[in-house]
Tab-separated table of C-alpha atoms in Angstrom:
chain	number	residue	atom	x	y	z
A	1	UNK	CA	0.000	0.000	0.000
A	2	UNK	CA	1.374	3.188	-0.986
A	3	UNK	CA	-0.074	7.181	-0.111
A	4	UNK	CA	-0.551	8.263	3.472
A	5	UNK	CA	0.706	6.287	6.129
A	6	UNK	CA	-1.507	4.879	9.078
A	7	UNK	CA	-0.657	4.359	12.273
A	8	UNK	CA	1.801	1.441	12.032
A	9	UNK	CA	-0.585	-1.438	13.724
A	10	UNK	CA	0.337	-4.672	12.164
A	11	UNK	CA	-1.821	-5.482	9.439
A	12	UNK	CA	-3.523	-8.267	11.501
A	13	UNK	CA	-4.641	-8.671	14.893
A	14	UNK	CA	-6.061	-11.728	16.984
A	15	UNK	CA	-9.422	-10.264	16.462
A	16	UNK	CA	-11.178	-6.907	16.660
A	17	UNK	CA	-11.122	-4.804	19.850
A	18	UNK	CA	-14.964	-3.935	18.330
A	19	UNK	CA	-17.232	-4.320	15.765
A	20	UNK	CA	-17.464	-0.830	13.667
A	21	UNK	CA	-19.903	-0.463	11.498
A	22	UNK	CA	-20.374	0.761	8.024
A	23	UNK	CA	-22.960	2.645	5.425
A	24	UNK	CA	-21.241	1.510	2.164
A	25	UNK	CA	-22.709	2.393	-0.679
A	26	UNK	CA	-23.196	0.025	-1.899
A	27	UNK	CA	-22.513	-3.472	0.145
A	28	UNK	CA	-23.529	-5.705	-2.851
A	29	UNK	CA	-21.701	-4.925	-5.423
A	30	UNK	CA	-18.759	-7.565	-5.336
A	31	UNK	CA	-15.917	-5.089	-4.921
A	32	UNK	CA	-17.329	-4.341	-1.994
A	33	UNK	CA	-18.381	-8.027	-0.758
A	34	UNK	CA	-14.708	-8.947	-1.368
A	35	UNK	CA	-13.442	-6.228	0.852
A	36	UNK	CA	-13.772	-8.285	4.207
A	37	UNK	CA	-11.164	-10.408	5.798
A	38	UNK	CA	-12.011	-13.812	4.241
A	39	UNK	CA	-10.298	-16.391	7.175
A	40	UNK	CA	-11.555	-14.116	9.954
A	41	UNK	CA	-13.499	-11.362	11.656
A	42	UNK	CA	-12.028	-7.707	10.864
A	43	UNK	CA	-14.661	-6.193	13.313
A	44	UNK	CA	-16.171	-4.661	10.053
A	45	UNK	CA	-19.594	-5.005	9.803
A	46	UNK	CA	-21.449	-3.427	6.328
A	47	UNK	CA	-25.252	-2.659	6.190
A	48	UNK	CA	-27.300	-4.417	3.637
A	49	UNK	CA	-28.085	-2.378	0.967
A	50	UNK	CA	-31.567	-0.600	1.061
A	51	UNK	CA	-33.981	-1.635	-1.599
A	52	UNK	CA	-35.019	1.143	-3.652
A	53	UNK	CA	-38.520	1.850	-3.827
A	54	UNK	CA	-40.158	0.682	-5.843
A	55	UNK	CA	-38.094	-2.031	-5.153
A	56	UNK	CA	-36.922	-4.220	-8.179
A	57	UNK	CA	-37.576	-7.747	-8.492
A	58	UNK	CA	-33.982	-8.899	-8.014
A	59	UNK	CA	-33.069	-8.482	-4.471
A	60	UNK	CA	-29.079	-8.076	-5.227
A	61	UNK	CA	-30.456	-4.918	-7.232
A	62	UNK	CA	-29.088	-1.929	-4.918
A	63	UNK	CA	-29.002	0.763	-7.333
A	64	UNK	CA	-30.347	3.468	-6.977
A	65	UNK	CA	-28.312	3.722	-3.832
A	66	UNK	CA	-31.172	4.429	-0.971
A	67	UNK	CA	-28.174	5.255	1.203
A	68	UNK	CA	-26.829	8.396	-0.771
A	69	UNK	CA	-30.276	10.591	-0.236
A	70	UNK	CA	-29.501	12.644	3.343
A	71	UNK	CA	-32.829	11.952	4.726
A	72	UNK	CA	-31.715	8.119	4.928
A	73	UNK	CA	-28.944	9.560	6.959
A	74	UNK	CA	-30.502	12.046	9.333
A	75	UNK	CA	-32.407	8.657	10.097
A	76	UNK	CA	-30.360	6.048	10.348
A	77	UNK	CA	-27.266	7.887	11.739
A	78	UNK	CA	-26.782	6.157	14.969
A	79	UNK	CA	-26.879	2.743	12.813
A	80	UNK	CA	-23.438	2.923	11.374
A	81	UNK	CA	-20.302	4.635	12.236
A	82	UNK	CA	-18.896	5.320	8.879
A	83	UNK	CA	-20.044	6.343	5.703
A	84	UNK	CA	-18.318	5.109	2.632
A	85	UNK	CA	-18.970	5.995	-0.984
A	86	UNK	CA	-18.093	3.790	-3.935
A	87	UNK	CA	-20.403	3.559	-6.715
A	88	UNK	CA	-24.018	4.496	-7.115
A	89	UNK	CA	-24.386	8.527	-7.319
A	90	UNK	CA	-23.501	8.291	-11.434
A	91	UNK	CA	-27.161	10.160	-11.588
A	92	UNK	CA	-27.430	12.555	-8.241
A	93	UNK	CA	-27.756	16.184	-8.591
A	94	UNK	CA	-24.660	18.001	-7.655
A	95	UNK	CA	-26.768	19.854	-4.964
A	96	UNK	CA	-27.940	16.516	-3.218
A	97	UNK	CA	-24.512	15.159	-3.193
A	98	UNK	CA	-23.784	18.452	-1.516
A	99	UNK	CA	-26.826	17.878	0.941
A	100	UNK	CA	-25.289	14.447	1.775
A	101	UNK	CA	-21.889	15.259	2.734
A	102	UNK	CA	-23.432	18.320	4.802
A	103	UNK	CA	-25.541	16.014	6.787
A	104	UNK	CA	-22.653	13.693	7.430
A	105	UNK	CA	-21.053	16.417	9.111
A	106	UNK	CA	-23.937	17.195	11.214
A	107	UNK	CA	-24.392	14.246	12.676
A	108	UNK	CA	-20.386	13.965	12.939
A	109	UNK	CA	-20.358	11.133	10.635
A	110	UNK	CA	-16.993	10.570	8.516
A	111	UNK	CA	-16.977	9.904	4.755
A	112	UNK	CA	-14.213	7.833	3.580
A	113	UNK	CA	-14.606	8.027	-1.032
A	114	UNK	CA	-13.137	4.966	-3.150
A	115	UNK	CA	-12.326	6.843	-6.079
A	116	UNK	CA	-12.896	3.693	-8.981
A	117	UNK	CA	-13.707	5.961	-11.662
A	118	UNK	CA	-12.311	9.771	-12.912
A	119	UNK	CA	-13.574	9.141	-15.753
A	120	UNK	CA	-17.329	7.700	-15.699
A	121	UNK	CA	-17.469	4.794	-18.308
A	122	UNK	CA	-20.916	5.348	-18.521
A	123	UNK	CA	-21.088	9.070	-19.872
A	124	UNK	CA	-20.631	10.089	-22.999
A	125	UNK	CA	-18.835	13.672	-21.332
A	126	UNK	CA	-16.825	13.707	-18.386
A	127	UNK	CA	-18.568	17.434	-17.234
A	128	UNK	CA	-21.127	15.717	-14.856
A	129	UNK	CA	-19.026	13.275	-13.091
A	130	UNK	CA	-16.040	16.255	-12.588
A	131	UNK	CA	-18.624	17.860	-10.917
A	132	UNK	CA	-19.618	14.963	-8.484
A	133	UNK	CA	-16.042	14.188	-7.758
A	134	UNK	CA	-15.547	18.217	-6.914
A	135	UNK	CA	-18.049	17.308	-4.323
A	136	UNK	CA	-16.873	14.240	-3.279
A	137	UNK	CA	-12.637	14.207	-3.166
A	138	UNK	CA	-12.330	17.822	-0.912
A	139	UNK	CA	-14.873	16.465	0.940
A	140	UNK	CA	-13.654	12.819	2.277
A	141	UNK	CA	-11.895	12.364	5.742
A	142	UNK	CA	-10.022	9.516	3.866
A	143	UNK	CA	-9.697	8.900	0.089
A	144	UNK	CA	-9.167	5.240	-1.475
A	145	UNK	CA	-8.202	4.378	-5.113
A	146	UNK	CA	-6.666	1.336	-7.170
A	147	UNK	CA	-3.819	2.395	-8.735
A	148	UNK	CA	-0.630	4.673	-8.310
A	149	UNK	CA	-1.404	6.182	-11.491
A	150	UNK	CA	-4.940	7.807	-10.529
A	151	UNK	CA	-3.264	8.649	-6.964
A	152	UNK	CA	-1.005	10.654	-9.013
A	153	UNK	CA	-4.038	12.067	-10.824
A	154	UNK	CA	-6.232	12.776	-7.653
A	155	UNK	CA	-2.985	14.872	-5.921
A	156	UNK	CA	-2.567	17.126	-9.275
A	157	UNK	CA	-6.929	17.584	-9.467
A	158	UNK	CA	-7.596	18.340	-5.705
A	159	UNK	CA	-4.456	18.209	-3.782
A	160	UNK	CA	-5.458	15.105	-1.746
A	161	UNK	CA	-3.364	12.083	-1.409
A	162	UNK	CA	-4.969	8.963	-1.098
A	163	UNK	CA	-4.148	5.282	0.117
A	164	UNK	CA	-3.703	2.958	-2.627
A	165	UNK	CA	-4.828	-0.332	-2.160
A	166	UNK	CA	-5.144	-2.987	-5.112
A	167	UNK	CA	-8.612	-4.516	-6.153
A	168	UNK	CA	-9.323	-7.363	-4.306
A	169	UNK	CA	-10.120	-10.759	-6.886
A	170	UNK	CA	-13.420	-10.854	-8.831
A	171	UNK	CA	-13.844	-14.712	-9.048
A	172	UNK	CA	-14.999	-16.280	-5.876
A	173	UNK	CA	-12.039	-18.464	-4.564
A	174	UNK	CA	-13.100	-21.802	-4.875
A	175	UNK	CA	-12.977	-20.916	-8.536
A	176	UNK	CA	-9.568	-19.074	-9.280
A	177	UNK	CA	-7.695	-22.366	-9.259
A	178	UNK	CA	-9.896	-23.629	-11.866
A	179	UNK	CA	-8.111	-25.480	-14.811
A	180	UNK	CA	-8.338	-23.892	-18.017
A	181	UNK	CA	-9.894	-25.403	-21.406
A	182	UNK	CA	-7.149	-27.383	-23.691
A	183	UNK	CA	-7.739	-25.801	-26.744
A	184	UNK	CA	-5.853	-26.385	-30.282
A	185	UNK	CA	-6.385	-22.947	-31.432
A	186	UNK	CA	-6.441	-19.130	-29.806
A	187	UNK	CA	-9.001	-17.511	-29.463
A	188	UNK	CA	-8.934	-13.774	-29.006
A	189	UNK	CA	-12.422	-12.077	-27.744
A	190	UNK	CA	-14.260	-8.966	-27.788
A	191	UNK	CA	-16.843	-8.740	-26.004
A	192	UNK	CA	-18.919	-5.418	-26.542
A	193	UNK	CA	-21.912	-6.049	-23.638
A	194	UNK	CA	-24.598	-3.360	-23.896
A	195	UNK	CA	-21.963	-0.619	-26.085
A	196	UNK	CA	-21.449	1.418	-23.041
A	197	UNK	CA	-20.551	4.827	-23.611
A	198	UNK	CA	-16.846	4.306	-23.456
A	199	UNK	CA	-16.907	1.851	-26.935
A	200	UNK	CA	-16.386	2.785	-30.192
A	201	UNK	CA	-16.057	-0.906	-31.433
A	202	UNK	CA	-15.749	-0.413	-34.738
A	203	UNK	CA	-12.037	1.064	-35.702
A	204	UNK	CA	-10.955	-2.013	-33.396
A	205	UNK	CA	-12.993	-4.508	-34.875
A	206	UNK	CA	-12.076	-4.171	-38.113
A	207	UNK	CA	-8.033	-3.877	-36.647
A	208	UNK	CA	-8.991	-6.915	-35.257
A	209	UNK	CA	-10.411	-8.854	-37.945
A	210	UNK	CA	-7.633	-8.030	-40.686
A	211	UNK	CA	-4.934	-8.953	-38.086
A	212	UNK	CA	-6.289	-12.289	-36.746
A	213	UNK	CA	-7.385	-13.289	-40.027
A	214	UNK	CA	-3.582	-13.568	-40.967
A	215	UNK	CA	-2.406	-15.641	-37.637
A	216	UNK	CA	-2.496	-19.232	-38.450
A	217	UNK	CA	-4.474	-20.644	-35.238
A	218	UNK	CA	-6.176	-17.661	-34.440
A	219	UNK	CA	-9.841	-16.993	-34.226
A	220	UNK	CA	-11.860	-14.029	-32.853
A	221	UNK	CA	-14.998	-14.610	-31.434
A	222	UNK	CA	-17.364	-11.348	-30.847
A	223	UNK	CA	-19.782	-11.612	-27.856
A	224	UNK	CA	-22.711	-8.861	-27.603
A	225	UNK	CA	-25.835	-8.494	-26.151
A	226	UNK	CA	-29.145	-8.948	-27.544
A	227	UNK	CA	-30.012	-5.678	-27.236
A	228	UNK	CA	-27.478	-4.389	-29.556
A	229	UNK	CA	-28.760	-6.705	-31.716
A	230	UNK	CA	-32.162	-6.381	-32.226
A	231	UNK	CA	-34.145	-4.120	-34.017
A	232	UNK	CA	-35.914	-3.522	-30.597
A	233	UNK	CA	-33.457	-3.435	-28.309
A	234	UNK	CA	-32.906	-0.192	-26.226
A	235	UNK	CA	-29.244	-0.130	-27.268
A	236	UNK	CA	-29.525	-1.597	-31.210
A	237	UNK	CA	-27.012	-0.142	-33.066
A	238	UNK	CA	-27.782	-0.949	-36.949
A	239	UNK	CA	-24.593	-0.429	-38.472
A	240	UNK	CA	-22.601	-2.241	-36.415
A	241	UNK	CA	-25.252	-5.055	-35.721
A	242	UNK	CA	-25.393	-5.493	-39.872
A	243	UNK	CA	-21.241	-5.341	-39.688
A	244	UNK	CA	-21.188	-8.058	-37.143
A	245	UNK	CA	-23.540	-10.363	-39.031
A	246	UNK	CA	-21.994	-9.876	-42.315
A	247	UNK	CA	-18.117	-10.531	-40.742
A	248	UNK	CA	-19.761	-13.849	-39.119
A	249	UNK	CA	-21.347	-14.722	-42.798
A	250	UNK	CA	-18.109	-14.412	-43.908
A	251	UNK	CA	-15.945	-16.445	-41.430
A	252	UNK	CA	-14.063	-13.443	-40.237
A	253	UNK	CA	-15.222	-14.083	-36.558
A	254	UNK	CA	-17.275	-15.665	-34.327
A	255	UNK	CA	-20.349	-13.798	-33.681
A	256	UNK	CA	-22.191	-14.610	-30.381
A	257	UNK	CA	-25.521	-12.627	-29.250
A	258	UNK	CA	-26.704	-13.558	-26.017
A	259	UNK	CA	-28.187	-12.078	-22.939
A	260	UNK	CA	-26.044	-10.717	-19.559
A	261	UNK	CA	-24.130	-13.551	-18.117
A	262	UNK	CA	-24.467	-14.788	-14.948
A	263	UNK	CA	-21.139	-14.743	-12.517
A	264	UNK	CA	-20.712	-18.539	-13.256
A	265	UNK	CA	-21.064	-18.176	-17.178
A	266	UNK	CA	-18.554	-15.148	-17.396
A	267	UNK	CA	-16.396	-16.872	-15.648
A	268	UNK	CA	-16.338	-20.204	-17.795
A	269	UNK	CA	-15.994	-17.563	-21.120
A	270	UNK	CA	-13.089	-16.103	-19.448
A	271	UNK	CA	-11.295	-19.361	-18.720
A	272	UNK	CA	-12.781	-22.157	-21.204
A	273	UNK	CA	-13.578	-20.076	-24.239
A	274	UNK	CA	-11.025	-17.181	-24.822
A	275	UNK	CA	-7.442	-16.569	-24.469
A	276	UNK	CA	-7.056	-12.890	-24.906
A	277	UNK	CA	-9.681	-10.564	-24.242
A	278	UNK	CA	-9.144	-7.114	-26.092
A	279	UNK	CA	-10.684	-4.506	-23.776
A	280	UNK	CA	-12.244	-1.708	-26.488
A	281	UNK	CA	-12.549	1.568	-24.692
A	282	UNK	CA	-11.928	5.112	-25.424
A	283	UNK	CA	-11.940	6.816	-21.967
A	284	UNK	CA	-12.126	4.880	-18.577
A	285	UNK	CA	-10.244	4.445	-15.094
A	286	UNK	CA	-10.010	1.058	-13.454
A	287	UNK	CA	-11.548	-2.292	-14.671
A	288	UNK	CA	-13.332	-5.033	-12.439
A	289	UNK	CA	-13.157	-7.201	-16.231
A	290	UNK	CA	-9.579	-7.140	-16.151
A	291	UNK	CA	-9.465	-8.444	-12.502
A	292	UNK	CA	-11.496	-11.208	-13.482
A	293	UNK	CA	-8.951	-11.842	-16.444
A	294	UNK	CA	-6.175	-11.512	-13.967
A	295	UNK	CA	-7.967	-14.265	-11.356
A	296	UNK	CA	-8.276	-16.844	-14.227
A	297	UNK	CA	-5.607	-16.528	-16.650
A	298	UNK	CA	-6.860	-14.860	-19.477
A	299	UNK	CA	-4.177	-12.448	-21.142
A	300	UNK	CA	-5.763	-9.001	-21.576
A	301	UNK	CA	-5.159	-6.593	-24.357
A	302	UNK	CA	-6.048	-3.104	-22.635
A	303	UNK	CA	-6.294	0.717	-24.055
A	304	UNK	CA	-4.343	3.227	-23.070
A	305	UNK	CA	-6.625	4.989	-21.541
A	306	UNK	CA	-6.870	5.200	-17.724
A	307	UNK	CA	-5.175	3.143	-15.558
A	308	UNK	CA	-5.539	-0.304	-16.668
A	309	UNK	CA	-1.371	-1.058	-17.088
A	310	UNK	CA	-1.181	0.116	-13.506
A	311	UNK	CA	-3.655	-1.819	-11.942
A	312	UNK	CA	-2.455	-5.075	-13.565
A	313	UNK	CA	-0.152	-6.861	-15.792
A	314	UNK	CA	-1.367	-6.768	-19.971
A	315	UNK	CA	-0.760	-5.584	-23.058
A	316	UNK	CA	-1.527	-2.234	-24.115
A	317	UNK	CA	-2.827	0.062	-27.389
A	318	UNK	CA	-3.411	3.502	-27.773
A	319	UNK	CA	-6.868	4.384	-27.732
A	320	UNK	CA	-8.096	7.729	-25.930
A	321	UNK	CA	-9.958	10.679	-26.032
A	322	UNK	CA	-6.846	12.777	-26.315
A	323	UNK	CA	-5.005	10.570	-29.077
A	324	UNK	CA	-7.829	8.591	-30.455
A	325	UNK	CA	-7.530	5.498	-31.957
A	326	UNK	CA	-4.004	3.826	-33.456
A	327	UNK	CA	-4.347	0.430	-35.456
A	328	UNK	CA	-0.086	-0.361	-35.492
A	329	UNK	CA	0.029	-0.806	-31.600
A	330	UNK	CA	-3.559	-2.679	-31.835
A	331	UNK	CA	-1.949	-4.795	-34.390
A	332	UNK	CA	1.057	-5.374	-32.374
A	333	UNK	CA	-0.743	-5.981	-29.067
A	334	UNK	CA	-2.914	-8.764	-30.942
A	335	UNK	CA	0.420	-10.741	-31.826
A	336	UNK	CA	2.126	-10.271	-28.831
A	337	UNK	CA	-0.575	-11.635	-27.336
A	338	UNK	CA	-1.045	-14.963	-29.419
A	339	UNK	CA	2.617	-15.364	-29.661
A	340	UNK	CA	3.938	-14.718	-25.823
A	341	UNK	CA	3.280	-17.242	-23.146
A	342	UNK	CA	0.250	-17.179	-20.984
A	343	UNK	CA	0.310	-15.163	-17.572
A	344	UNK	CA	1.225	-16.402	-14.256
A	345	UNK	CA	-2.187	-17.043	-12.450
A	346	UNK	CA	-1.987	-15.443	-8.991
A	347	UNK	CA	-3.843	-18.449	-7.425
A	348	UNK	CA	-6.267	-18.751	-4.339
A	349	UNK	CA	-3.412	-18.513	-1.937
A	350	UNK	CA	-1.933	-15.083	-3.242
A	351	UNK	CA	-5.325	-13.703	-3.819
A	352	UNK	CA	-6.564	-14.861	-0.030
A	353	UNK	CA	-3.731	-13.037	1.582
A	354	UNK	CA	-3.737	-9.798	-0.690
A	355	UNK	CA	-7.714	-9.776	0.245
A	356	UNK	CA	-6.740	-10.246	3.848
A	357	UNK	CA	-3.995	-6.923	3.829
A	358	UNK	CA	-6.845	-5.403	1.922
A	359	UNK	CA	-10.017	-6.259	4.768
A	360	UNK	CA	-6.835	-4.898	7.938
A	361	UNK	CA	-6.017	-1.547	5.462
A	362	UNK	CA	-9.714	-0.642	5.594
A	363	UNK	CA	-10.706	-0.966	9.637
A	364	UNK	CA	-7.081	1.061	9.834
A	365	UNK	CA	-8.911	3.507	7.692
A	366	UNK	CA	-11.912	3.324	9.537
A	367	UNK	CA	-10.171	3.648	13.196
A	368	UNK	CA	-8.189	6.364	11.901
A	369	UNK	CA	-11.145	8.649	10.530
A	370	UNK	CA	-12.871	8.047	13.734
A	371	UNK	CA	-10.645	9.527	15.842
């Protein structure tokens, strides 16, 4: 862990001294989950998430975060003894974020912010989510982040200095040690979910394509949801769904249309049917897809973009807003890829103890912002 220092307690105990409790918003999301001490109490106990009324039919749905409107804290203050912010407030006003972090302070409540994203993957412009994180970073009594590289970002914005404290592992640990699928051939995949914001598929699609279609052994299989494909889908994109089907027509890929996975089903894609997954973003900060990648093996061709080289080991190409889009390094990336040997897999051991340091960094956090 790099940034400020704590207070030099070891980084585990015998057990708690007490139990603190915390608002994090939100609890479900599995970030989150996988921030507790796996092998043994860290006296860190997170409140369920609030369902959102009216609530959804999924109970894991937490979003829109109950938590983040300040009337849920004027009334549930005594309940919880920190208040942490991770995701959830991509669509607050700037004036109730405001109202939040006021009525924290009345009811002497610190805020400790995990700052995943400086750039919101999910927005088209950046303008709206500067102006939540000009709420949010001065604000904090402690800031978190992922990588060295957006701590370095976050002191030049606001002048705060965060801890740094790696992502703790995506895939559930009875699963990381998983064998992977034999295969003959490699497979490289794109997969292009819902087309957030942050994709512009096309320029490396077609870099794609052309490359892998002159690697002997190499295939490229294109996953996307239904809704991208189908006339009525909320996110059907016509162009690129005709582009897809003719490139499948014509054997240059592998075209796969399918629903949201489930946990279990992305992982067997990531392990059993792809090699190299080729991340195709324009703007973005930190990746919970490349964790995943990192957990089980898969080698991970990422943009240049954010922080994605800090946060873990893979190959990179330049694709940004400031830069745009360059099909040599693409090209290069893609070979290096199927030509280089497959990464080191940090196993359930590694990941248990990094998750462990992880779980004793945050109640250090917590004790400290108490105080």
């Amino acid at each position: 862990m790099s940034g400020p220092t704590l207070d030099g307690r070891p980084a585990r105990a015998d057990g708690p001294t007490d139990v603190l409790t915390v608002a994090s918003v939100p609890s479900g999301h599995v970030y989150v989950r996988h921030l507790s001490d796996p092998l043994a109490d860290d006296g860190v106990r997170r409140l369920p998430d609030p369902r959102p009324c009216p609530a959804p039919s999924d109970q894991s749905v937490w979003w829109p975060p109950v938590m983040l409107d300040p009337g849920w804290v004027a009334d549930n203050h005594r309940s919880f003894d920190v208040f942490h912010v991770h995701f959830g407030f991509d669509a607050q006003p700037v004036d109730d974020l405001r109202a939040l972090v006021e009525t924290l302070r009345r009811f002497g409540k610190p805020l400790v912010y995990t700052v995943h994203d400086l750039r919101n993957p999910h927005h088209v412009h950046r303008d709206a989510h500067d102006r939540h994180l000009d709420v949010l970073v001065p604000a904090a009594d402690a800031l978190v982040t992922l990588t060295a590289g957006a701590a370095a970002e976050i002191a030049r914005r606001w002048g705060r200095e965060p801890f740094v404290l790696p992502h703790p592992h995506v895939v559930d640990l009875p699963s990381i040690d998983a064998p992977r699928a034999a295969r003959a051939e490699t497979v490289v995949g794109i997969h292009l979910k819902s087309l957030r914001a942050n994709m512009d598929p096309m320029p490396v699609l077609e870099t794609a394509a052309a490359v892998i279609n002159r690697l002997d052994g190499v295939v490229l299989r294109v996953d996307v949801h239904t809704d991208v494909m189908d006339p009525a889908g909320d996110r059907h994109d016509p162009a690129l769904a005709e582009w897809l089907t003719r490139a499948h027509r014509r054997g240059l890929l592998r075209l796969e249309v399918h629903d949201f996975f489930s946990d279990d089903e992305l992982w067997t894609y990531l392990r059993d049917r792809i090699d190299v997954s080729i991340l195709p973003y324009r703007f973005g900060t930190h990746s919970g897809w490349l964790e995943a990648c990192h957990d089980l093996g898969t080698v991970v061709v990422a943009p240049s973009c954010g922080y994605f080289r800090d946060q873990r080991p893979c190959l990179t190409y330049r694709n940004d807003e400031r830069d745009g889009f360059d099909p040599v390094s693409l090209t290069g990336a893609i070979v290096g890829a199927c030509g280089g040997q497959p990464p080191q897999r940090p196993g359930r051991d590694r990941r248990t103890a990094e998750r462990v340091a992880v779980a004793a960094a945050h109640r250090r956090i917590y004790d400290q912002v108490r105080r």
